[in-house]
Tab-separated table of C-alpha atoms in Angstrom:
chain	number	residue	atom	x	y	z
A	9	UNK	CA	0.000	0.000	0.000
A	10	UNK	CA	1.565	3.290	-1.171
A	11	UNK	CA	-1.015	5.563	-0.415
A	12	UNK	CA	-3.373	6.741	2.260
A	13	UNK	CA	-6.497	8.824	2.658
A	14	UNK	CA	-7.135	10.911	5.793
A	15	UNK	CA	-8.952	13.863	6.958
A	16	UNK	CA	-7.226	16.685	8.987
A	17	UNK	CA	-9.788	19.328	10.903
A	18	UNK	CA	-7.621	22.732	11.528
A	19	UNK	CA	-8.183	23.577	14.693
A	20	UNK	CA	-7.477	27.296	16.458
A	21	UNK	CA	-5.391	25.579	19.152
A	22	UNK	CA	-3.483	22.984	17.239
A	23	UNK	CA	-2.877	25.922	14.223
A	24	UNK	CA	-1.525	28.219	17.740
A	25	UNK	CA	0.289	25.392	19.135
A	26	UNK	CA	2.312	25.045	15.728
A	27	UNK	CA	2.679	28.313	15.094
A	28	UNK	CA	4.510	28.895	18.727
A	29	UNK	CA	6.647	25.755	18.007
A	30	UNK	CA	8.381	27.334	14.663
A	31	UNK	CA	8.285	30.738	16.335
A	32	UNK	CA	5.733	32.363	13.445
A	33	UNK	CA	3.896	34.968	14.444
A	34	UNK	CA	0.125	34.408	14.339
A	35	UNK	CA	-1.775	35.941	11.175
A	36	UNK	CA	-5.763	35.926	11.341
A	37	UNK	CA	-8.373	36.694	8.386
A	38	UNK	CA	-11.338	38.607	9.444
A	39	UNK	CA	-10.955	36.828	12.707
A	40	UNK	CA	-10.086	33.625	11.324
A	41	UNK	CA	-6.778	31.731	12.228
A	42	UNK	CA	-4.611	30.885	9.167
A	43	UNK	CA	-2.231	28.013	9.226
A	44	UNK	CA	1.692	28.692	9.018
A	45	UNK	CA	2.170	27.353	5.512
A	46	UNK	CA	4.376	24.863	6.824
A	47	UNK	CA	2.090	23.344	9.041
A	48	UNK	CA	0.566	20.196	6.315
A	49	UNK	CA	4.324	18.731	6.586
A	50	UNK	CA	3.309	17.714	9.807
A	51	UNK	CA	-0.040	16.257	8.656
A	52	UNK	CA	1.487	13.015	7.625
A	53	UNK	CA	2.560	12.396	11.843
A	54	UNK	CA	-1.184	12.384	12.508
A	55	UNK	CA	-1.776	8.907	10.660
A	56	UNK	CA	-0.473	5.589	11.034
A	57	UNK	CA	1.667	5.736	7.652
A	58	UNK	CA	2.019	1.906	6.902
A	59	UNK	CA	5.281	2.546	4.687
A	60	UNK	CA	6.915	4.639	8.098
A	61	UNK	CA	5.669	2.379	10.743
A	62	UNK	CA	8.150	1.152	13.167
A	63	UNK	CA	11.393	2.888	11.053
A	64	UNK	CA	12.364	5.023	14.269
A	65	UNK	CA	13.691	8.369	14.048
A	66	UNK	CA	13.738	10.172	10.945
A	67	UNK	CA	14.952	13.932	9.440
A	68	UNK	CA	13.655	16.281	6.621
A	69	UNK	CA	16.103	16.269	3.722
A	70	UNK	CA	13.945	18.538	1.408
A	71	UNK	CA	10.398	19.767	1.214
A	72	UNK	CA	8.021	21.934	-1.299
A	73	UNK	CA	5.011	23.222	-0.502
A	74	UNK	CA	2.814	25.012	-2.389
A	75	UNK	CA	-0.187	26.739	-0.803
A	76	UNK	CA	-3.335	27.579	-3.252
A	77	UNK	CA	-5.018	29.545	-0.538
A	78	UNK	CA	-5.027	30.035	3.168
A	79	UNK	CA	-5.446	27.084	5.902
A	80	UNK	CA	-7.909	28.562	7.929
A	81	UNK	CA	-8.696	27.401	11.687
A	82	UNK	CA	-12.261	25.323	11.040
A	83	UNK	CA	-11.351	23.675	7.496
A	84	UNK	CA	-11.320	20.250	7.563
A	85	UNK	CA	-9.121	19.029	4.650
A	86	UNK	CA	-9.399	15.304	2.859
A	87	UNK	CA	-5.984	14.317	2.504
A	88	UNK	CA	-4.184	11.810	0.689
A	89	UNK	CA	-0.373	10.975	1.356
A	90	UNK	CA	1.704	9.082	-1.339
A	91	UNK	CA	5.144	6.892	-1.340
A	92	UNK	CA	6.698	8.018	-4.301
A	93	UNK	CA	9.969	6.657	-4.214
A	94	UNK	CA	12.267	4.812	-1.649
A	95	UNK	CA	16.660	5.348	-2.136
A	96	UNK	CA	19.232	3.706	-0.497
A	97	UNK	CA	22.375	5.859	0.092
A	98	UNK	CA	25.984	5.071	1.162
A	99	UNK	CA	26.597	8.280	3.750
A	100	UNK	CA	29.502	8.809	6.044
A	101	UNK	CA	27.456	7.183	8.622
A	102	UNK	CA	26.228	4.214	6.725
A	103	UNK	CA	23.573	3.391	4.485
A	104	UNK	CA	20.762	5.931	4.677
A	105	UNK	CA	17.393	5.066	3.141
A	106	UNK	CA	15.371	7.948	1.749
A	107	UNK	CA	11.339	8.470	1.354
A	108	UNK	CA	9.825	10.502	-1.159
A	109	UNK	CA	6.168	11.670	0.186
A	110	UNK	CA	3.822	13.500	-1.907
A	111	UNK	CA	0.555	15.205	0.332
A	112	UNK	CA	-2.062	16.604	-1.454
A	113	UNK	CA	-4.888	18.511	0.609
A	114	UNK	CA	-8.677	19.021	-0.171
A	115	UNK	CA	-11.361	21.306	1.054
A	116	UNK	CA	-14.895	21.222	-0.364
A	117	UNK	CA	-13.546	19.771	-3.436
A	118	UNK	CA	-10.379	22.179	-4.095
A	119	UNK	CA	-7.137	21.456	-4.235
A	120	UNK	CA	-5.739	23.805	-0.773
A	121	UNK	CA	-2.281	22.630	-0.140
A	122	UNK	CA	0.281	20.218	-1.917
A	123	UNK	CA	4.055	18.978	-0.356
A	124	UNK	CA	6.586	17.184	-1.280
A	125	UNK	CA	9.135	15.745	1.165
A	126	UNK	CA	12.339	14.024	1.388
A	127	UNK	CA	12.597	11.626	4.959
A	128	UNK	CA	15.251	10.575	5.649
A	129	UNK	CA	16.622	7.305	7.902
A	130	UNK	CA	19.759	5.395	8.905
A	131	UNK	CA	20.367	2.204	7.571
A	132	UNK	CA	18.208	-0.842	5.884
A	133	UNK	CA	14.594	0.839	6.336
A	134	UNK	CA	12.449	-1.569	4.147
């Protein structure tokens, strides 16, 4: 299985909690809480990703996001997270395995949000 569907509700608190973790400053739209545009790189942590269970600690190598409007505090998003590709690597450490993720976001029916990211994990991962 290579890809998963989930649903993500923004919430005011966990939108304020992530904010104060990255040290953004909070931004509101007519009263309305709006997402860091970071924040759906975390999205993937919230379900149990089959391909990432049990593979222990892992790093960001590279991610792109592209926002197509705000994440606003109340949206709840259909989500659906991808395995797009899986590298081994020789490092100076030893072999490092890499994950390519692709997240694309929903609400109502239009596209919101889109990442890619690069994980990244010591040794055999598979």
């Amino acid at each position: 299985m290579n890809r998963i569907c989930f649903q993500v509700q923004l919430m005011a608190d966990n939108i304020l909690q992530y904010a104060d973790s990255i040290a953004s400053p909070v931004q509101r739209i007519k009263g309305a809480v709006i997402a860091p545009s970071t924040m759906p790189v975390t999205f993937w942590s919230i379900e149990d990703v089959p391909w990432l269970h049990g593979k222990g600690t892992m790093i960001h190598g590279t991610q792109q996001l592209t926002c197509h409007a705000p994440l606003l505090a109340g949206m709840n998003l259909a989500c659906e997270l991808s395995l797009l590709a899986v590298e081994h690597k020789n490092g100076r450490g030893g072999l490092l395995t890499l994950y390519t993720l692709s997240l694309v976001c929903y609400h109502r029916g239009s596209l919101i949000a889109e990442a890619e990211t690069v994980l990244i994990g010591r040794g055999e991962m598979i």
